[in-house]
Short mmCIF file of C-alpha atoms in Angstrom, two decimals:
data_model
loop_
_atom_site.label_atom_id
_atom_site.label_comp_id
_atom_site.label_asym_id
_atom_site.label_seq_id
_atom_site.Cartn_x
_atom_site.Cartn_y
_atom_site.Cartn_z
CA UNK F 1 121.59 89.32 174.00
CA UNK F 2 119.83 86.28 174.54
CA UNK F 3 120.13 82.88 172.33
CA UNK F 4 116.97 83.49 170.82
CA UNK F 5 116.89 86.97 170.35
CA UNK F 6 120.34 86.43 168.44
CA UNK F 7 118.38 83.91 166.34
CA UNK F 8 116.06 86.66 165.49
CA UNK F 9 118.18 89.25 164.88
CA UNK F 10 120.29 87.14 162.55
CA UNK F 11 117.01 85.66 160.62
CA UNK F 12 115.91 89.43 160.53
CA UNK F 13 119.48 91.00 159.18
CA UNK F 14 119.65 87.86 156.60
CA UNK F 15 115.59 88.59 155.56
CA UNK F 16 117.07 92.34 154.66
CA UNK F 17 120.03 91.80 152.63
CA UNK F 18 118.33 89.10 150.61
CA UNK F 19 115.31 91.75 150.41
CA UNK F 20 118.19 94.42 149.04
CA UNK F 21 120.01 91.92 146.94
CA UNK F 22 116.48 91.16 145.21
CA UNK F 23 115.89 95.06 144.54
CA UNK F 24 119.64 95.45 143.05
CA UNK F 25 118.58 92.40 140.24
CA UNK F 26 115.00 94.45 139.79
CA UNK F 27 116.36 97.84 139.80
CA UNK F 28 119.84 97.73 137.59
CA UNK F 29 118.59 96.35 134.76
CA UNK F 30 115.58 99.28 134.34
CA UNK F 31 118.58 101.56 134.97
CA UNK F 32 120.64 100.11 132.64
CA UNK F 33 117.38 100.29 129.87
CA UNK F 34 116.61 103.92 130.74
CA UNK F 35 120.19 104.67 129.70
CA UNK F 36 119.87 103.15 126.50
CA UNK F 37 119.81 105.51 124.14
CA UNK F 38 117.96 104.72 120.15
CA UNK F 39 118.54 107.08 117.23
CA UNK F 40 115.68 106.40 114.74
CA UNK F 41 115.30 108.27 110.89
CA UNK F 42 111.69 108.72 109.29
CA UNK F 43 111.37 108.98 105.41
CA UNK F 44 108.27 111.20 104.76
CA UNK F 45 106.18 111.28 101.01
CA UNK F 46 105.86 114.89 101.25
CA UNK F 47 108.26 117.82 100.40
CA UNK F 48 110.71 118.75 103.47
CA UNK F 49 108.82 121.14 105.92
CA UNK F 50 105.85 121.31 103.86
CA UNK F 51 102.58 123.08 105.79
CA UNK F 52 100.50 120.95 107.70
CA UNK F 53 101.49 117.26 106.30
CA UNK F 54 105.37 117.78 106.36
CA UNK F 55 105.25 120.11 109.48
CA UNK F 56 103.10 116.73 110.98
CA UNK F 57 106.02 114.26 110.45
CA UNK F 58 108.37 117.51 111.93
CA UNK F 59 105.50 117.76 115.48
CA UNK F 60 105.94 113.71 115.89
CA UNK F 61 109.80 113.35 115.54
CA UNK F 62 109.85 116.34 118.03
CA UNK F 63 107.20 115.29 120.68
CA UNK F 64 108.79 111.64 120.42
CA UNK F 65 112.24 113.42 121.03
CA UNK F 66 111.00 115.39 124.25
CA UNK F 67 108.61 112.99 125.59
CA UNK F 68 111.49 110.26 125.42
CA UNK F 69 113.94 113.18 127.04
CA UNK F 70 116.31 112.06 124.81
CA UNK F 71 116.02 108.67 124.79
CA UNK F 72 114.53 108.08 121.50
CA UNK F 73 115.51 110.82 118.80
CA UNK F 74 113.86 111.10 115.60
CA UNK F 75 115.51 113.03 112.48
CA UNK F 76 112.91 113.51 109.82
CA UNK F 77 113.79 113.51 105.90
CA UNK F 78 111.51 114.61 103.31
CA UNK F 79 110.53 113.13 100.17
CA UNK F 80 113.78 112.66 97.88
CA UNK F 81 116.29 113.35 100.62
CA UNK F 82 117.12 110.02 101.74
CA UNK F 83 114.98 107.57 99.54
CA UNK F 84 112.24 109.03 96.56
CA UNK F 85 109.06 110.09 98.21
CA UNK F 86 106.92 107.09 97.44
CA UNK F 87 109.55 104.23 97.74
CA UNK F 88 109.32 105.06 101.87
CA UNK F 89 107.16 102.37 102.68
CA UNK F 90 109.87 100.22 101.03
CA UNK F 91 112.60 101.64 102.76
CA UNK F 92 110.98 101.03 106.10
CA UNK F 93 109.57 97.79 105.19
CA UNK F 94 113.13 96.81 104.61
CA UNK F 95 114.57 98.18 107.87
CA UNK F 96 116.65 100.88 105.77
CA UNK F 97 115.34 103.16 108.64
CA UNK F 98 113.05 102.68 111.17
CA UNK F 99 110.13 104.87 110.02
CA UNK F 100 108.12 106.41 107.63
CA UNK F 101 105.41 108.89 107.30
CA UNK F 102 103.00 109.07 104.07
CA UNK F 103 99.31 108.32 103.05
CA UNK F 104 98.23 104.76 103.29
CA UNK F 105 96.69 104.75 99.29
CA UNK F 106 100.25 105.82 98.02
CA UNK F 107 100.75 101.55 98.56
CA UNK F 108 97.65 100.38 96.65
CA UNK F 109 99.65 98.76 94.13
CA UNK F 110 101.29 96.43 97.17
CA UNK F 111 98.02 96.19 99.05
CA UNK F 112 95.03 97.24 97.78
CA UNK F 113 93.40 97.10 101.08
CA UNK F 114 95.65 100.01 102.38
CA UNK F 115 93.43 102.71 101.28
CA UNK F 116 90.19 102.18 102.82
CA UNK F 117 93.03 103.11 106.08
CA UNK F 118 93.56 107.02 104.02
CA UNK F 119 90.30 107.47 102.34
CA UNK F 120 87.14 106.21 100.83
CA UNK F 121 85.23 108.24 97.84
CA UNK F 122 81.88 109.16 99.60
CA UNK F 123 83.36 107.58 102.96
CA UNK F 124 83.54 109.05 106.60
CA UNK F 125 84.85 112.49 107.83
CA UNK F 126 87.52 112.51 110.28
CA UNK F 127 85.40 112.19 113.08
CA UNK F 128 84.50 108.75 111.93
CA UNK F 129 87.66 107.81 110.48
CA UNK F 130 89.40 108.46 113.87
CA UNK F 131 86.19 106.25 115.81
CA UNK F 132 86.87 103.25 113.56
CA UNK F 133 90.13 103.06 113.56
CA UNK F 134 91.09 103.69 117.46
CA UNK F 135 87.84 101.99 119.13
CA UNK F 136 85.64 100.45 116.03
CA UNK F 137 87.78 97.14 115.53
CA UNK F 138 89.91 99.18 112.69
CA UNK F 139 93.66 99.23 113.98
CA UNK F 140 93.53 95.38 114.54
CA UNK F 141 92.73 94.80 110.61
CA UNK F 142 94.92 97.79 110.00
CA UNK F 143 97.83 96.16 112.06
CA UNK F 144 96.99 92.67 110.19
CA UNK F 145 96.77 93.71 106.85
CA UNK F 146 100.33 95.59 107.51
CA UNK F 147 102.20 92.71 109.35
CA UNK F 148 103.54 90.83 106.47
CA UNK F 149 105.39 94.14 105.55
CA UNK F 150 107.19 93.90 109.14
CA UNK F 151 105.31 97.32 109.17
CA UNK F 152 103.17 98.56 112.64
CA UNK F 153 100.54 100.94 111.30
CA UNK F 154 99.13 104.59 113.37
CA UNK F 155 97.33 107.40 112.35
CA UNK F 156 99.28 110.46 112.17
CA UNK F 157 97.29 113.22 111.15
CA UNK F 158 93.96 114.10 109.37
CA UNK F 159 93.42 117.08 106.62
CA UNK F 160 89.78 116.85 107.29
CA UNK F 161 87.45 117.08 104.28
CA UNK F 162 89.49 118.28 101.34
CA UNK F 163 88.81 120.17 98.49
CA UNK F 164 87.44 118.94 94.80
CA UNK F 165 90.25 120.11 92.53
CA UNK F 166 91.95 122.04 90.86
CA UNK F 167 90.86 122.23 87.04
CA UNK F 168 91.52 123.80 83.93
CA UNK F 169 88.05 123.42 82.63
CA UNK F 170 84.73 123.90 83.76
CA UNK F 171 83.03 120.58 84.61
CA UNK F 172 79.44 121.18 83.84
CA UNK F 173 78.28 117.28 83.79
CA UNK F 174 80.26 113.70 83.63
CA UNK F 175 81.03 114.10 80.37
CA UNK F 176 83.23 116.65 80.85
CA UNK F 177 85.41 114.01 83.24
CA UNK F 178 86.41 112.10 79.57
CA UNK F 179 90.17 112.31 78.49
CA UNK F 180 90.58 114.36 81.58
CA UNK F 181 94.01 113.68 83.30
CA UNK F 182 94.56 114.53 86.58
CA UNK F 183 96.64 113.96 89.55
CA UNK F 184 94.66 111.94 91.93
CA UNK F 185 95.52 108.72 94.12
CA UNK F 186 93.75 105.48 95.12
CA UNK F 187 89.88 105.05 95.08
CA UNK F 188 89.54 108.12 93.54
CA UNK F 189 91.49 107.46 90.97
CA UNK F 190 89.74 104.50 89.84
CA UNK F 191 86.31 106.54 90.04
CA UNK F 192 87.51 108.98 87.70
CA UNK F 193 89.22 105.99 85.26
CA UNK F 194 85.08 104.75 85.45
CA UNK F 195 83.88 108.25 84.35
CA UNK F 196 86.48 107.96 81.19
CA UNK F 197 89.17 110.07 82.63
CA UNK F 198 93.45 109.01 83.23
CA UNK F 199 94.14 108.92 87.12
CA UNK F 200 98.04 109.92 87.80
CA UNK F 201 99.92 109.34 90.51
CA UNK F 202 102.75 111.62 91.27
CA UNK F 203 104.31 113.45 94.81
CA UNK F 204 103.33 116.46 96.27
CA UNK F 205 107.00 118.08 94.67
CA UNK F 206 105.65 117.48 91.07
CA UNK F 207 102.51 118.18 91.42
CA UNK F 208 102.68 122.31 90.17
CA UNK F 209 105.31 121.67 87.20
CA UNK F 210 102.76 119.01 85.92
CA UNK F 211 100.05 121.71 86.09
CA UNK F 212 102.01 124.38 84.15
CA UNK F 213 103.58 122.12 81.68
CA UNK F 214 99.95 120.67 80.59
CA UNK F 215 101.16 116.99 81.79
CA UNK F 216 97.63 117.13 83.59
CA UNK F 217 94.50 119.08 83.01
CA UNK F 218 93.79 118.65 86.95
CA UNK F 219 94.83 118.11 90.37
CA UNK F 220 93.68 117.21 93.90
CA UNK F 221 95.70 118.13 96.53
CA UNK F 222 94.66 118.57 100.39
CA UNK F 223 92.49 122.25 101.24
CA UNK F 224 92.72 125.60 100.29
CA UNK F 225 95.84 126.93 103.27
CA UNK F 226 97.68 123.85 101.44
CA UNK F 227 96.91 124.45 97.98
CA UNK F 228 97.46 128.23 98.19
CA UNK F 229 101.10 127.00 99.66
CA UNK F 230 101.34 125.08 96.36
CA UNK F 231 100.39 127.76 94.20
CA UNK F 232 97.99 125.38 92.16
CA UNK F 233 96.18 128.99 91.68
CA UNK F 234 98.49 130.69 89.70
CA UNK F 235 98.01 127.64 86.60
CA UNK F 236 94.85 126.58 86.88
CA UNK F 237 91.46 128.38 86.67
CA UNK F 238 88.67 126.58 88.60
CA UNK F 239 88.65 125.22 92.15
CA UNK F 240 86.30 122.67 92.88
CA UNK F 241 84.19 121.39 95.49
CA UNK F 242 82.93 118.83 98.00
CA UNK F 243 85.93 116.51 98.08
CA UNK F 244 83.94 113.50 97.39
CA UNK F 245 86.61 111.38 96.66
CA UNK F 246 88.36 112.58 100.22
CA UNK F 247 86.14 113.15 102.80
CA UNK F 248 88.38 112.69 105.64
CA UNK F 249 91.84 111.84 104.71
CA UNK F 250 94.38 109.55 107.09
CA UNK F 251 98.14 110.37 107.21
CA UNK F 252 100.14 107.44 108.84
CA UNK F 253 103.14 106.87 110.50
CA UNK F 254 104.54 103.55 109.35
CA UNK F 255 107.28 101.87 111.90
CA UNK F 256 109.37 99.34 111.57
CA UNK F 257 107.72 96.42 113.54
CA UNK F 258 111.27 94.31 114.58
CA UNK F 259 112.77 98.41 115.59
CA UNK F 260 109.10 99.05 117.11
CA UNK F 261 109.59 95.95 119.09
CA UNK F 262 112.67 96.33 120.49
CA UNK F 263 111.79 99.28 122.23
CA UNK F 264 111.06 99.37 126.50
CA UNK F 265 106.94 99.27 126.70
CA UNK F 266 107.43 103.21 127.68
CA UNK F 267 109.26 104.17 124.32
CA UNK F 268 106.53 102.52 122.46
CA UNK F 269 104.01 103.97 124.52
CA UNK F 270 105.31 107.56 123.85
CA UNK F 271 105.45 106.62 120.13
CA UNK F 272 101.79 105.91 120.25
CA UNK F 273 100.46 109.13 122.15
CA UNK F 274 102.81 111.61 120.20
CA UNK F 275 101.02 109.78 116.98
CA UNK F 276 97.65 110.56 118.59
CA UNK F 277 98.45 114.05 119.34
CA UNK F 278 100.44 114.47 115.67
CA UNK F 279 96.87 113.66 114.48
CA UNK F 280 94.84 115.98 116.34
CA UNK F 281 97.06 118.54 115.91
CA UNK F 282 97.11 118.11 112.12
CA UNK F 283 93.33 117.98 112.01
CA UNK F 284 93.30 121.37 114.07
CA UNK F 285 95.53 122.93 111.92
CA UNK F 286 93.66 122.39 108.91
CA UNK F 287 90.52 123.19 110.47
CA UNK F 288 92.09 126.84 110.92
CA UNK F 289 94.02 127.76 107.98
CA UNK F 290 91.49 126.62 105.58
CA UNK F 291 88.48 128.77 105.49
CA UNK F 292 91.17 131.55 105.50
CA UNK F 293 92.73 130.84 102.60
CA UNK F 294 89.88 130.02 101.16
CA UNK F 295 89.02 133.68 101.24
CA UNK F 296 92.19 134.85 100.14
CA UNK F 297 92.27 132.25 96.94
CA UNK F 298 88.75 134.07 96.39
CA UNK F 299 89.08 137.48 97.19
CA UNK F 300 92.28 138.24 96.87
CA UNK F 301 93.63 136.21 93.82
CA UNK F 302 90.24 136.07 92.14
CA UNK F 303 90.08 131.94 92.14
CA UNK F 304 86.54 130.69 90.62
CA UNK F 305 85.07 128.67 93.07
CA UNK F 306 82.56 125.87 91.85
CA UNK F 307 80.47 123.95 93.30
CA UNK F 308 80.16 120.16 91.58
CA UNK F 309 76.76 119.90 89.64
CA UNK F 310 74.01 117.31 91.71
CA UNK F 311 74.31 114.80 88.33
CA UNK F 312 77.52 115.48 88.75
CA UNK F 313 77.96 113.73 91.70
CA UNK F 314 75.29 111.27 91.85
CA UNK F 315 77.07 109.89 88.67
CA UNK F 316 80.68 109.62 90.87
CA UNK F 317 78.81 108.12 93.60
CA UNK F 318 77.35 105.29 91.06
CA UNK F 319 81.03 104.99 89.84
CA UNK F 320 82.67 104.13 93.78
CA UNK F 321 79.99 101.82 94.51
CA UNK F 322 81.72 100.15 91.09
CA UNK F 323 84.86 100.56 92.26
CA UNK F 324 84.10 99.27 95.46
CA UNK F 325 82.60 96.22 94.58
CA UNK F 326 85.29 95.40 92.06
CA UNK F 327 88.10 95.79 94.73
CA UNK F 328 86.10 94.05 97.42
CA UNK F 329 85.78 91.05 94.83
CA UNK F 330 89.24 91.13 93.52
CA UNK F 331 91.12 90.76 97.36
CA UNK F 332 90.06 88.90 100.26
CA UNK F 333 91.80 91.23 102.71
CA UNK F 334 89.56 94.53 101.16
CA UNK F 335 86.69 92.29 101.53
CA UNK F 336 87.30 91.91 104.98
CA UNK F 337 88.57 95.24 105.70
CA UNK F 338 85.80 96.84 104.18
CA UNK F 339 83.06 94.77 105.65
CA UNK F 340 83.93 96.40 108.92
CA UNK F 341 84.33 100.29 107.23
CA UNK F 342 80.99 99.94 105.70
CA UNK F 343 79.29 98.38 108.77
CA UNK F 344 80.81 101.05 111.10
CA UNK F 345 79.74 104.20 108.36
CA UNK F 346 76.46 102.98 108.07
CA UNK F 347 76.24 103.39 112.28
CA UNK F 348 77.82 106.65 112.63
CA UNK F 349 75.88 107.84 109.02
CA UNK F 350 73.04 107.27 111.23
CA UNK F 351 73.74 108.30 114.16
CA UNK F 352 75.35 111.61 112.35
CA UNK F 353 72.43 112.33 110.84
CA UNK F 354 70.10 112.97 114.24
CA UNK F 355 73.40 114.70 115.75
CA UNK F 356 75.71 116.45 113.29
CA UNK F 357 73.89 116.85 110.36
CA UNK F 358 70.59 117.89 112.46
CA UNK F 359 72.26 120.43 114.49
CA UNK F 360 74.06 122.08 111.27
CA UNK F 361 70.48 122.35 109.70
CA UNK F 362 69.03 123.95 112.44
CA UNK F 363 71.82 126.26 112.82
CA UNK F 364 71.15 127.47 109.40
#
């Protein structure tokens, strides 16, 4: 071999180990990460295994577990087995465990911007819930207004337009709302506290015992395949309907944001899509179960079904604008949160009404 094609052998050999040396620094450490293995616990607001919203949190721990392959294992615990069902934001919040699963108007009394991100009396259906937050500017307030909480915010499911209530009298005009107590959360609540009734707050598990024992005259829950779960039929008489105050109710997952963080890009990544498909998959479900129940609450166990009078509702509708205004006025953050809810409604109100809405009245 010749002097200079020793030179260029040598340069050549040299070129290669350095080019191997470089790949070993690149390629051990993603080894190294993909061995890593995290062991994460989500607190839940709703009875162990419960249908639909329970059986959500149960779909996300186990897609997160399979889509990880093991890498990042989730072990849900229902309301009251590891902390009380509506101190979970706390206990996430506070790194007790890493995440939580709940509505986001259960934490009004923190933030009252939180429930414009569950659901707004007279407000958008899923469909437009889902559009705002994902691509209409919503999960960047949603992520800001939760930040200070050391909390990352994502949709988790959907119950789609629920059901009036449950009542033990027959509400024939607003009057009939006065002295009325009832089990029902966030804007909703305060709506009914403007027609003269007492808004309670209390978790899914109590919810029937309240009922029976005359604590409340009334409840909301979710539909009719959840509320037939519940047995709300067996102590109270009337079943009411639209869901005005819940037209197209959220369900979060609530992570801690250091734990969240910490995570390789692909964990968190995973995280994200087995939220999206937790959601869909709740909305789905809900979507199926309900009209059948609904027939079986009806025709089986003889439920009256009522329809909300028209002053009835025009009078609740004058009461949320109230509400609305007073919460918008009270907190900068709602202001700001709810200048972009009510400028994205208004759009897809419109645009609903030459698409959805037209379609459904021709179909008739």
């Amino acid at each position: 071999m010749g002097d200079n094609n020793r030179r260029e052998f040598l340069k050549k050999a040299t070129l290669a180990t350095a080019a191997v040396a470089a790949a070993g620094t690149v390629v051990a450490p993603a080894v190294q990460a993909a061995e890593k293995k995290y062991q994460w616990k989500m607190v839940t607001t709703w009875p162990p295994h419960f249908p639909v919203l329970g059986e959500g949190a149960d779909k996300l721990a186990e897609m997160i577990n399979k889509m990880s392959g093991g890498r990042l294992t989730v072990q849900v615990y229902g309301g009251g087995e590891l902390v009380p069902a509506l101190q979970a934001f706390d206990a996430v919040s506070q790194g007790m465990v890493e995440m939580g699963h709940g509505a986001a108007y259960y934490w009004a009394g923190k933030i009252p911007a939180a429930q414009f991100f569950a659901a707004v009396p007279f407000g958008m259906n899923a469909q437009g819930m889902n559009a705002w937050i994902y691509t209409g500017g919503g999960q960047e307030l949603w992520d800001e207004l939760y930040a200070p909480f050391n909390l990352k915010p994502m949709p988790a499911g959907n119950t789609g337009v629920q059901m009036g209530g449950w009542f033990n009298r027959e509400i024939k005009s607003i009057a009939d709302f006065k002295g009325l107590k009832m089990r029902i959360p966030g804007l909703g609540g305060k709506v009914l506290a403007k027609a003269g009734g007492t808004a309670i707050l209390s978790p899914g598990g109590e919810i029937y015992t309240n009922l029976e024992r005359g604590v409340i005259d009334a409840t909301e829950w979710v539909g009719p395949y959840n509320d037939y779960k519940m047995g709300f039929y067996k102590v109270a008489k009337y079943y009411y309907y639209p869901g005005w105050h819940e037209p197209g109710t959220v369900l979060e997952t609530f992570i801690n944001k250091k734990a969240y963080e910490a995570l390789p890009v692909d964990l968190q990544e995973i995280v994200k899509r087995a939220a999206e498909a937790s959601n869909l998959w709740m909305l789905c479900e809900s979507e199926t179960k309900n009209p059948l129940y609904l027939d079986k609450l009806v025709n089986e166990e003889g439920v009256k079904l009522r329809k909300f009078p028209d002053d009835v509702i025009h009078a609740l509708r004058g009461y949320s604008k109230e509400v609305l205004d007073e919460v918008v006025a009270k907190d900068p953050m709602s202001k700001k949160v709810y200048a972009s809810f009510s400028k994205f409604q208004k759009q897809h109100d419109a645009w609903g009404e030459i698409s959805e809405v037209a379609l459904a009245e021709m179909a008739k």
